[in-house]
PDB file of C-alpha atoms in Angstrom:
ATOM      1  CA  UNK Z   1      39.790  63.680  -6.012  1.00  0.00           C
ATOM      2  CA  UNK Z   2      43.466  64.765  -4.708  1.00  0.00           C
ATOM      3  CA  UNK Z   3      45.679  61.802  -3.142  1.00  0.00           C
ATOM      4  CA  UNK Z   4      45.560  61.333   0.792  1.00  0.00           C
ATOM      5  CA  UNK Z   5      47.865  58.975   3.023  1.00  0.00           C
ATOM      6  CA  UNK Z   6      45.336  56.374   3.675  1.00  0.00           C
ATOM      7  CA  UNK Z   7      45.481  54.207   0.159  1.00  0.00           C
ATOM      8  CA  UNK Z   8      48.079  51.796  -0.828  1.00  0.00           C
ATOM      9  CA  UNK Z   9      51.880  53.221  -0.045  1.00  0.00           C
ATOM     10  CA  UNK Z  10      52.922  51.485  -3.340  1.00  0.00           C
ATOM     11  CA  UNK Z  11      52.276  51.524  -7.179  1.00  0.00           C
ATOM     12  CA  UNK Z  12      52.421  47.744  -7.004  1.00  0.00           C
ATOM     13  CA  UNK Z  13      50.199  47.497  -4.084  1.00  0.00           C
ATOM     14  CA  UNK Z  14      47.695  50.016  -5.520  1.00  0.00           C
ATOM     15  CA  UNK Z  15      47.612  47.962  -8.459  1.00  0.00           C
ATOM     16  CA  UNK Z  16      46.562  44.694  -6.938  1.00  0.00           C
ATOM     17  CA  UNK Z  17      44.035  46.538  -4.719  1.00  0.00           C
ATOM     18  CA  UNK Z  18      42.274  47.496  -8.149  1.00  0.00           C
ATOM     19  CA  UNK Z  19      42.733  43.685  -9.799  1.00  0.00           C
ATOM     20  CA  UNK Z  20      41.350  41.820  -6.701  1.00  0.00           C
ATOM     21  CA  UNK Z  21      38.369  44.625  -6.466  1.00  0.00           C
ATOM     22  CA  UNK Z  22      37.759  44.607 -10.598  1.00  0.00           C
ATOM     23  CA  UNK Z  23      37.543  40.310 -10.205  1.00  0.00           C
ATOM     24  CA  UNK Z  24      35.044  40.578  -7.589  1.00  0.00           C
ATOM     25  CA  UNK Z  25      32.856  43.025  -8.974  1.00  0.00           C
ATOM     26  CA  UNK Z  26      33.578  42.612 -12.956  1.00  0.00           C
ATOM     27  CA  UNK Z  27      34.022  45.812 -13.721  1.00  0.00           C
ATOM     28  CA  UNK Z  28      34.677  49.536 -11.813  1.00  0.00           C
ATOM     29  CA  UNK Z  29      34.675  53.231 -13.172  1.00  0.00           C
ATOM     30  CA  UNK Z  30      37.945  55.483 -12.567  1.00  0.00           C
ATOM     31  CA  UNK Z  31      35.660  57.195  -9.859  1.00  0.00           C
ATOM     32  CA  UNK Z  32      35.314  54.413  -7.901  1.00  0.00           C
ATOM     33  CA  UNK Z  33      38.614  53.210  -8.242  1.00  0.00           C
ATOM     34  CA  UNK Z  34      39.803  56.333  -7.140  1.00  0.00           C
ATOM     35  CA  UNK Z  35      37.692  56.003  -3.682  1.00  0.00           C
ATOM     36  CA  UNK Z  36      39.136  52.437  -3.084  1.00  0.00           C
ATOM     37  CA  UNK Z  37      42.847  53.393  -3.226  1.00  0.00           C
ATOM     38  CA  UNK Z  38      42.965  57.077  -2.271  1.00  0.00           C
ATOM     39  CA  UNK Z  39      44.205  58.818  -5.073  1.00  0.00           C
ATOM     40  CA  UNK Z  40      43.656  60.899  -7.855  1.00  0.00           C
ATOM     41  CA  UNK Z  41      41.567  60.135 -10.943  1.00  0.00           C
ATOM     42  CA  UNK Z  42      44.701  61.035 -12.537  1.00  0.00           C
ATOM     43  CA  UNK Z  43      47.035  58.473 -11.039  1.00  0.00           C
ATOM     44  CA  UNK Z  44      44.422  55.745 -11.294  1.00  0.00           C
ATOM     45  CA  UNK Z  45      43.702  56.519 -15.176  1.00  0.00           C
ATOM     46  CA  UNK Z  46      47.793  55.620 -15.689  1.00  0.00           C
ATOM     47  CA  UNK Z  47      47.242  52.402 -13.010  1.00  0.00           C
ATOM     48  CA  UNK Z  48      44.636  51.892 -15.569  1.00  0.00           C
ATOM     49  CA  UNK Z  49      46.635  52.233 -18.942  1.00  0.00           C
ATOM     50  CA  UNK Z  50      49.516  49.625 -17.527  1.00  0.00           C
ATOM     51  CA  UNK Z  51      46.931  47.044 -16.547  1.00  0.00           C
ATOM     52  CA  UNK Z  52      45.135  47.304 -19.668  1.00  0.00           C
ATOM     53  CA  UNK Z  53      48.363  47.170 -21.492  1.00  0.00           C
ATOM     54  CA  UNK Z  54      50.012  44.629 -19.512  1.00  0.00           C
ATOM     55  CA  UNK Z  55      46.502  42.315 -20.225  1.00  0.00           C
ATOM     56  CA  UNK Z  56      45.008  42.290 -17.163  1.00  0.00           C
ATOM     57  CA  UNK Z  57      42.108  44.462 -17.332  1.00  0.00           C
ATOM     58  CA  UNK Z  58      39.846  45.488 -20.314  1.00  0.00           C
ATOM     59  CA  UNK Z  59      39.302  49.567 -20.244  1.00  0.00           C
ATOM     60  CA  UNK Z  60      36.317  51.147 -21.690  1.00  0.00           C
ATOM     61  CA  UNK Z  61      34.932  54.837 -21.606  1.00  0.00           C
ATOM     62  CA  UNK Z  62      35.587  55.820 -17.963  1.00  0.00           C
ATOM     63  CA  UNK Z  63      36.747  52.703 -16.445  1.00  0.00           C
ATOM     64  CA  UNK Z  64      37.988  48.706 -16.683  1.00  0.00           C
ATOM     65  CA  UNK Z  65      36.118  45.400 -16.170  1.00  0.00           C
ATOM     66  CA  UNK Z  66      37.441  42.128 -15.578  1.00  0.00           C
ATOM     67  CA  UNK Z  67      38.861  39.995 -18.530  1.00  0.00           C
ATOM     68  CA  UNK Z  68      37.324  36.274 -18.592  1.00  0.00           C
ATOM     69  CA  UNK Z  69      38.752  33.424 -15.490  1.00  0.00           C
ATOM     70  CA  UNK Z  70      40.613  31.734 -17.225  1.00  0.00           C
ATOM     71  CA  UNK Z  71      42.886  34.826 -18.951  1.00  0.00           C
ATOM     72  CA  UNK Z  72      43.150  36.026 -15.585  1.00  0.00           C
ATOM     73  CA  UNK Z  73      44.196  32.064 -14.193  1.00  0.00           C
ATOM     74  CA  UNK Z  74      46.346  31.856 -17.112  1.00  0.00           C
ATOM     75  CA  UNK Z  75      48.896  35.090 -16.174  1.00  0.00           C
ATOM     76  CA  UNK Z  76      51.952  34.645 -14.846  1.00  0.00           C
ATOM     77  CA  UNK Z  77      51.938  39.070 -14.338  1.00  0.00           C
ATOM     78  CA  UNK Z  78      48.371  38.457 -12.609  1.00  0.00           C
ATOM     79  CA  UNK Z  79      48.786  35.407 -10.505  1.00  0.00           C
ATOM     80  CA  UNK Z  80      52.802  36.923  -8.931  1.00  0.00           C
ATOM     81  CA  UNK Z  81      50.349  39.402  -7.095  1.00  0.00           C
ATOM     82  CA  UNK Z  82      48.203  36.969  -5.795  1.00  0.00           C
ATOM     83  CA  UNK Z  83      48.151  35.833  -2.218  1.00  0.00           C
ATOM     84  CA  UNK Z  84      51.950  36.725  -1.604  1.00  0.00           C
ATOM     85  CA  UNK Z  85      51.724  35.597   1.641  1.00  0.00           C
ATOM     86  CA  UNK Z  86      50.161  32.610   1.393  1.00  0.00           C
ATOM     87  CA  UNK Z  87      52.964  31.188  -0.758  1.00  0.00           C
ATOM     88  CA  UNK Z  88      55.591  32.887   1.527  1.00  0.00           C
ATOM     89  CA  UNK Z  89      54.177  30.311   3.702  1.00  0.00           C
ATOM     90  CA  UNK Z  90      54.361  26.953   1.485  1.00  0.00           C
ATOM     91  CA  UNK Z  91      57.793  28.037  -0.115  1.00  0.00           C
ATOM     92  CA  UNK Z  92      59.012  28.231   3.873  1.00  0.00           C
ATOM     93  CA  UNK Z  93      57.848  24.446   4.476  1.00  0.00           C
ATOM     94  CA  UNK Z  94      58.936  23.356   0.936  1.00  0.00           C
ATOM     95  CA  UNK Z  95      62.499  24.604   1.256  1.00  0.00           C
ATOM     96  CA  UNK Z  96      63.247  22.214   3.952  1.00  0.00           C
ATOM     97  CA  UNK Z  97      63.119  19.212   1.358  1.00  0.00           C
ATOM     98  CA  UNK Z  98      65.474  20.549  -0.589  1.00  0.00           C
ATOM     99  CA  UNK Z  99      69.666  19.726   0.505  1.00  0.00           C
ATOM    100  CA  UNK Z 100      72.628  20.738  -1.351  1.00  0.00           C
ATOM    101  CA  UNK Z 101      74.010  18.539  -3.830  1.00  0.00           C
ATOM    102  CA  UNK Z 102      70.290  17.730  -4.686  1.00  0.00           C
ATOM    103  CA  UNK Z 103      68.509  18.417  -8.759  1.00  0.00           C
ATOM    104  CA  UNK Z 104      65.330  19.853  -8.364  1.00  0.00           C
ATOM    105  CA  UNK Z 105      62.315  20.523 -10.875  1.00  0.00           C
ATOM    106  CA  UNK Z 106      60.365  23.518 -10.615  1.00  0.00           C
ATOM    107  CA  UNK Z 107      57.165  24.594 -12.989  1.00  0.00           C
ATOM    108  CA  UNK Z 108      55.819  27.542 -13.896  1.00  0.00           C
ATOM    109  CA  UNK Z 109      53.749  28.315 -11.087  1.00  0.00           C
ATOM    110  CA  UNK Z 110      53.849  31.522  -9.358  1.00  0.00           C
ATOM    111  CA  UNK Z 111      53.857  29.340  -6.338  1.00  0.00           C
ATOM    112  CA  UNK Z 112      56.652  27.278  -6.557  1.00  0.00           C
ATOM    113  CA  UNK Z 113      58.305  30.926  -7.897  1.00  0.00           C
ATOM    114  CA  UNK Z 114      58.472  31.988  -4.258  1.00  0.00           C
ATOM    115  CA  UNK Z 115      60.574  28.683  -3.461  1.00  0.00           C
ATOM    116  CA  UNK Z 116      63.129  29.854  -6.084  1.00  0.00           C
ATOM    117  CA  UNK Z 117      63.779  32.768  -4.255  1.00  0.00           C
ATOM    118  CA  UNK Z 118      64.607  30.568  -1.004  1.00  0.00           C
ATOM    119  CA  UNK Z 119      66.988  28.022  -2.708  1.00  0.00           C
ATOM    120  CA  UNK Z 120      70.120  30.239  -3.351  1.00  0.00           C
ATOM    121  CA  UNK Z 121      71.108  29.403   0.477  1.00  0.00           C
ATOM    122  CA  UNK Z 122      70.547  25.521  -0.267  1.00  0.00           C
ATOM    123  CA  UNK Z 123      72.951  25.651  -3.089  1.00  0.00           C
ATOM    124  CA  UNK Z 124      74.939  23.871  -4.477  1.00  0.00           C
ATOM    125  CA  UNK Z 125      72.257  22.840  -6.531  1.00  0.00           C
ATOM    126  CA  UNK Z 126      71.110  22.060 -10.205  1.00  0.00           C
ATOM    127  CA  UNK Z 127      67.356  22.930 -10.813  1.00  0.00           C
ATOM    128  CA  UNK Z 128      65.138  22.024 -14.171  1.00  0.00           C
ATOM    129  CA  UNK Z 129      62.066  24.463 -15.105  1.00  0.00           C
ATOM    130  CA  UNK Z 130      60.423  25.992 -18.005  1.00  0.00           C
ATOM    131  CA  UNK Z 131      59.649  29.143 -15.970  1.00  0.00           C
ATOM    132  CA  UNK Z 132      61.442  32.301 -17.240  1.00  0.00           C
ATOM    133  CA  UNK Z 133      60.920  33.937 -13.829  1.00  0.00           C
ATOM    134  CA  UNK Z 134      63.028  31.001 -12.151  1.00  0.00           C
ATOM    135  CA  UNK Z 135      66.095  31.927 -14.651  1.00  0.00           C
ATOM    136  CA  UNK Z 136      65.593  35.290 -13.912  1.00  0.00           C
ATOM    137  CA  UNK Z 137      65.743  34.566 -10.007  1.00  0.00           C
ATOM    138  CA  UNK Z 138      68.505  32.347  -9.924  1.00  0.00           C
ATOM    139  CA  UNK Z 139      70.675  33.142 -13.121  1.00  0.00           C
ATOM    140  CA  UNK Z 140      73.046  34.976 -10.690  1.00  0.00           C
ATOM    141  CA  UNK Z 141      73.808  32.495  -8.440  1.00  0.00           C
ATOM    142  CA  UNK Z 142      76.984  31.136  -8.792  1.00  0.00           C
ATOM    143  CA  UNK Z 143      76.364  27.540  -7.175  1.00  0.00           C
ATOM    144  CA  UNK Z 144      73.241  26.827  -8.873  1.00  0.00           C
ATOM    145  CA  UNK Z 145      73.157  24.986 -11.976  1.00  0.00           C
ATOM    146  CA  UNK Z 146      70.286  26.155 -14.324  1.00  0.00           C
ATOM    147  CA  UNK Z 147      68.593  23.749 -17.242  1.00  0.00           C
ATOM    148  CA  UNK Z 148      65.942  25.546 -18.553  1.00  0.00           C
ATOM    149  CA  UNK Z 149      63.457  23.097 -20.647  1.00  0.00           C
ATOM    150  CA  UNK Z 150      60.106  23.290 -22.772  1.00  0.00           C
ATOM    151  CA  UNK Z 151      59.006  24.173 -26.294  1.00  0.00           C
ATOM    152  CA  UNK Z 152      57.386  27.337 -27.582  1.00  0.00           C
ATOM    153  CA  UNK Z 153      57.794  30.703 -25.087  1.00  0.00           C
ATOM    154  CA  UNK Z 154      53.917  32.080 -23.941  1.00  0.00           C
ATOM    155  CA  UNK Z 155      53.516  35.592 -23.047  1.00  0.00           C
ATOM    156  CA  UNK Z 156      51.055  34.930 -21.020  1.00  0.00           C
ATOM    157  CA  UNK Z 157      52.654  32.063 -18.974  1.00  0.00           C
ATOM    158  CA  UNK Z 158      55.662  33.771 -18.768  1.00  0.00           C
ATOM    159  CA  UNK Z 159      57.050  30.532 -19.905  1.00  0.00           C
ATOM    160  CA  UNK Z 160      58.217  28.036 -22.173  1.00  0.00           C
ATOM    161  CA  UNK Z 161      55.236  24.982 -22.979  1.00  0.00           C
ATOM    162  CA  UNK Z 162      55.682  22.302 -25.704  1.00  0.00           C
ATOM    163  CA  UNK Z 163      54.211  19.029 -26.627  1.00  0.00           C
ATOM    164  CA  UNK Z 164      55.644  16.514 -24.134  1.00  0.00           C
ATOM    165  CA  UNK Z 165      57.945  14.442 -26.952  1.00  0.00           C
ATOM    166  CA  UNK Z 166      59.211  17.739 -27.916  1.00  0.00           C
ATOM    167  CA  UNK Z 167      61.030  18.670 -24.534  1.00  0.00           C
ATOM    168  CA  UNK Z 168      63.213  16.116 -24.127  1.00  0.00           C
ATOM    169  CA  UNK Z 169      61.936  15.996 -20.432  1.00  0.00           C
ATOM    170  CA  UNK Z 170      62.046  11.982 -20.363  1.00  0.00           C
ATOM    171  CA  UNK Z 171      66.015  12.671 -19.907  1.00  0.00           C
ATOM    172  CA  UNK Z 172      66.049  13.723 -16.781  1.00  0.00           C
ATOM    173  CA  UNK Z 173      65.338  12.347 -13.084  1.00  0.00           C
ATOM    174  CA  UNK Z 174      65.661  14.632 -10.075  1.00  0.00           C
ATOM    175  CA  UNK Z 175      65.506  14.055  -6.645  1.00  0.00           C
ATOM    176  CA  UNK Z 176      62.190  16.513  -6.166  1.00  0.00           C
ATOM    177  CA  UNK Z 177      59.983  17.739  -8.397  1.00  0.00           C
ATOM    178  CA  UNK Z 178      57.996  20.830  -7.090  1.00  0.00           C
ATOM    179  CA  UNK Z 179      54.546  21.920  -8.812  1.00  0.00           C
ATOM    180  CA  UNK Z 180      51.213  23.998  -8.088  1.00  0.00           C
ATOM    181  CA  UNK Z 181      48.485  24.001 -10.410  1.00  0.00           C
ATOM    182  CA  UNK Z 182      44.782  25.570 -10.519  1.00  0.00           C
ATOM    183  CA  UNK Z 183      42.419  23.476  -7.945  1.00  0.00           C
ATOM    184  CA  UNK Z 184      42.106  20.070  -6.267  1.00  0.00           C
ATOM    185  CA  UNK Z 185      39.422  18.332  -4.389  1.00  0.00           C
ATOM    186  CA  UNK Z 186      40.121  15.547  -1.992  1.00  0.00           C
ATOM    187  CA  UNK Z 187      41.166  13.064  -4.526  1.00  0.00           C
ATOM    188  CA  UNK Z 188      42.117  14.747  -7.623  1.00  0.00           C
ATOM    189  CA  UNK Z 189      44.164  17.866  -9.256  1.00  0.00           C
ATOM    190  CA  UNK Z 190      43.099  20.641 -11.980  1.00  0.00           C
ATOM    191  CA  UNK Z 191      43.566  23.149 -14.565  1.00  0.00           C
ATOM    192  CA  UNK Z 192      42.055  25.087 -16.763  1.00  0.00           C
ATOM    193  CA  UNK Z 193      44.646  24.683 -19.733  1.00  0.00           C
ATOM    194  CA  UNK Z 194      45.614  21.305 -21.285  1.00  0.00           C
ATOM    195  CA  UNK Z 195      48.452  21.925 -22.772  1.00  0.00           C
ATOM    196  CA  UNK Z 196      49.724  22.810 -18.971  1.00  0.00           C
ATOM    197  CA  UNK Z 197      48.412  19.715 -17.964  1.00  0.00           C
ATOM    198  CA  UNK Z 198      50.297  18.024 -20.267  1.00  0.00           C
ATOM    199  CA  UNK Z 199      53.523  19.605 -19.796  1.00  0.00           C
ATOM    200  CA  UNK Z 200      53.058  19.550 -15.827  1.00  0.00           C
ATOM    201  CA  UNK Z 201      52.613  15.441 -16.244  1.00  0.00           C
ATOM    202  CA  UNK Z 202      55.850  14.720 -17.674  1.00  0.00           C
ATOM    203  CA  UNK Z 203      57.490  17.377 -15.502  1.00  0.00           C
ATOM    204  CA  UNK Z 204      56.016  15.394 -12.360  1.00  0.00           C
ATOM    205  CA  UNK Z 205      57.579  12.145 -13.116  1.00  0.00           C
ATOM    206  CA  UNK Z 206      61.055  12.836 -13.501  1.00  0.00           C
ATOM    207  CA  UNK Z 207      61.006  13.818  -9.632  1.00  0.00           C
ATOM    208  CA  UNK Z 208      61.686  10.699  -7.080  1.00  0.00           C
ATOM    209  CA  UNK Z 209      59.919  13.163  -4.500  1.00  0.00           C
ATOM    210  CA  UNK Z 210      56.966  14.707  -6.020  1.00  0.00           C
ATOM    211  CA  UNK Z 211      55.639  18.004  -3.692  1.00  0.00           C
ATOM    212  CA  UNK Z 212      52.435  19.700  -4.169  1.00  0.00           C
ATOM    213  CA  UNK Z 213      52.183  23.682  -3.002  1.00  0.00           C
ATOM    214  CA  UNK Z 214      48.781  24.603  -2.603  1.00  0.00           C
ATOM    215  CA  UNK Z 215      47.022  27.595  -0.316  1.00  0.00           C
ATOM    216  CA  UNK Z 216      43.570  27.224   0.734  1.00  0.00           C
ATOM    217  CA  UNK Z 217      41.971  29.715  -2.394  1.00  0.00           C
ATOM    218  CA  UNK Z 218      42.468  26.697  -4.634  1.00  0.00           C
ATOM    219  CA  UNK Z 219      41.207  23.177  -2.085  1.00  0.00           C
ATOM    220  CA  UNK Z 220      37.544  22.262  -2.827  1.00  0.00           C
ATOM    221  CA  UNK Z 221      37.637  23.408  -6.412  1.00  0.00           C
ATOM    222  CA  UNK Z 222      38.249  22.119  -9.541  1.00  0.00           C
ATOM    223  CA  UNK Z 223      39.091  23.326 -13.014  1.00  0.00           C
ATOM    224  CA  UNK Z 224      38.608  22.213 -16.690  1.00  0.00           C
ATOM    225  CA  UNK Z 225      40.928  19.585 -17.289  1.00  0.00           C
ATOM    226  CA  UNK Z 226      42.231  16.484 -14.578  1.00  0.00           C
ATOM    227  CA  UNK Z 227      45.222  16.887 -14.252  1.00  0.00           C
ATOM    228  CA  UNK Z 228      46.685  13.837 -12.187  1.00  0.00           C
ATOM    229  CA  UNK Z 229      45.163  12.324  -9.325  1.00  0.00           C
ATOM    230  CA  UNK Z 230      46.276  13.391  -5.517  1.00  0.00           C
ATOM    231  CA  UNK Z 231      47.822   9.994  -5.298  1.00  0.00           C
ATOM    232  CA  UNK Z 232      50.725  11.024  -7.711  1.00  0.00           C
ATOM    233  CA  UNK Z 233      52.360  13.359  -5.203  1.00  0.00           C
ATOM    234  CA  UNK Z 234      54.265  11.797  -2.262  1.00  0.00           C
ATOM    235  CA  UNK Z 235      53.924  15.139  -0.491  1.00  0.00           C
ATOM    236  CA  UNK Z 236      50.977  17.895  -0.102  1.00  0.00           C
ATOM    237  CA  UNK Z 237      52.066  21.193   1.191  1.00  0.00           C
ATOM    238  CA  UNK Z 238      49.013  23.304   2.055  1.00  0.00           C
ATOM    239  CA  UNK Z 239      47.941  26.710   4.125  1.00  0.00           C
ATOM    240  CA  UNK Z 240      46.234  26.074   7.559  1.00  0.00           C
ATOM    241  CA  UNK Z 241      43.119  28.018   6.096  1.00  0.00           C
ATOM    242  CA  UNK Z 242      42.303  24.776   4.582  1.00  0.00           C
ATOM    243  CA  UNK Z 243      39.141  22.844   6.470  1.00  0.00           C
ATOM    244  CA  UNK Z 244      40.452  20.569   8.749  1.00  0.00           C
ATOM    245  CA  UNK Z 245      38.530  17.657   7.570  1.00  0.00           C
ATOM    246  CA  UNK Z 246      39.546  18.381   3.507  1.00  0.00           C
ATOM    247  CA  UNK Z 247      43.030  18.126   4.794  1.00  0.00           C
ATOM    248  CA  UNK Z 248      42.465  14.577   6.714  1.00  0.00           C
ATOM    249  CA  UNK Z 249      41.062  13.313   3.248  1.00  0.00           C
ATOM    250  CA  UNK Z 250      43.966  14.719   1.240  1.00  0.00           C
ATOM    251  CA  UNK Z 251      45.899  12.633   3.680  1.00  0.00           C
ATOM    252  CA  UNK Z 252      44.357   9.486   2.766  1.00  0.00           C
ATOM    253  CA  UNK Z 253      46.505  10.199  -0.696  1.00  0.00           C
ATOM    254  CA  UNK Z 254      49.856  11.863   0.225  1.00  0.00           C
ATOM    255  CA  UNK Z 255      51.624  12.861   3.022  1.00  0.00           C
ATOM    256  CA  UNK Z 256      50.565  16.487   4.146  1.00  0.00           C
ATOM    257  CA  UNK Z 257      52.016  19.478   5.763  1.00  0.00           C
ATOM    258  CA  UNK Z 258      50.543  22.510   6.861  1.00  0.00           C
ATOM    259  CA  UNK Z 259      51.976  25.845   6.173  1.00  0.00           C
ATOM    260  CA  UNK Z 260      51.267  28.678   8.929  1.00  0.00           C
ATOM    261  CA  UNK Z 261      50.015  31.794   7.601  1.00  0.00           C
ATOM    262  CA  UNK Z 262      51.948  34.418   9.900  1.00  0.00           C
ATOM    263  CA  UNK Z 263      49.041  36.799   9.904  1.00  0.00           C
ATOM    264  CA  UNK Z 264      46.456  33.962  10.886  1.00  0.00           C
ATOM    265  CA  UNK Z 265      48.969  33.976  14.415  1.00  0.00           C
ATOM    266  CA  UNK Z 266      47.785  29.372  13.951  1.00  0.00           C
ATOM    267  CA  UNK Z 267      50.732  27.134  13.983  1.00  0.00           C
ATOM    268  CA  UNK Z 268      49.473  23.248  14.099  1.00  0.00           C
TER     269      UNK Z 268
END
């Protein structure tokens, strides 16, 4: 099939057309892939070979199929292409806790990642995480003091996760402490990995403000391990796709705030 001017106008964007359509069906051939984006067999074999190298996909003879859940849950390369938007949105409301002169913590989510990118105009600042992505956003910018924390680095977080006596993070207390994680449900929080969980505790309490980013793919679910309960956070940042009555009983916990999606056109 030759390429047309109707598929994806990027290699990135191609890319994450083929990852959300391989999750939902659990596995495609090259042929089909080809179809979806509107390019040759040829260009979608080498989309093919960097996903597969880059862990994201498993190939076999003539095409790729999905890798378990919880591999995909667990990348930080998977997850930074996942609902960009969305946390566009929550990083937009979450910036305007953050003053200069203020130390922030930020984890290794790929949600509060797209706050980093907002906080070089807040600066000065000093900001904690274990998230190699943060450094890599903000090691450039002069008024922001970086402490990067953790243990062991993972590959597939992207990050650097240790056993919570190991990290020293009792040491520190910051004025807000910013985290995602996998799910929630009215009452409590999730994810899939417990060494996360455990890291993400101790990184909670050293905020006095603790803020929750969450967009609607991840409300009404819930995931392996508890990770704290709802109550923890003083604040709850989600999108306004999120049922209107889940977001009243989040409220019974925390104080929330609704994000506007731009493309939804809803601001409430």
């Amino acid at each position: 099939m030759s390429s047309n001017s109707n598929g994806p106008s990027s290699r990135s964007a191609r890319q994450r057309m083929i990852l959300d359509h391989v999750l939902t069906a659990g596995s495609a051939t090259a042929a089909e892939l080809a179809e979806l984006t509107g390019r040759s067999l040829m260009t979608v074999h080498r989309d093919l070979e960097d996903l597969a190298a880059r862990q994201l996909v498993r190939k076999f003879h003539g095409g790729v199929s999905a890798l378990p859940t919880s591999v995909f849950e667990s990348s930080s390369e998977f997850r930074m292409h996942r609902r960009a938007e969305e946390k566009a949105a929550l990083a937009q409301v979450a910036q305007s806790f953050v003053e200069p002169g203020m130390a922030i913590m930020l984890d290794d989510s790929t949600t509060v990642l797209a706050l980093a990118g907002l906080l070089k105009d807040k600066a000065p600042l000093t900001v904690v995480s274990n998230y190699r992505q943060v450094l890599e956003e903000l090691r450039e910018a002069p008024d922001v003091h970086l402490i990067m924390i953790g243990g062991a680095y993972s590959r597939t977080h992207d990050s650097f996760i240790g056993p919570p006596d190991q990290t020293n993070l009792e040491a520190y207390a910051v004025d807000v402490a910013f985290q995602s994680t996998s799910t929630m449900d009215e009452r409590m929080t999730y994810h899939q990995e417990q060494d996360v969980v455990s890291m993400k505790r101790v990184m909670l309490q050293t905020g006095r403000r603790r803020v929750l980013m969450m967009d609607g793919s991840k409300v009404g679910h819930t995931s392996l391990h508890r990770f704290v309960p709802i109550a923890e956070f003083t604040d709850v940042i989600l999108t306004d796709d999120v049922d209107p009555a889940m977001v009243e009983r989040i409220g019974d916990h925390a104080t929330v705030h609704v994000a506007a999606i731009p493309s939804r056109g809803v601001i409430r």
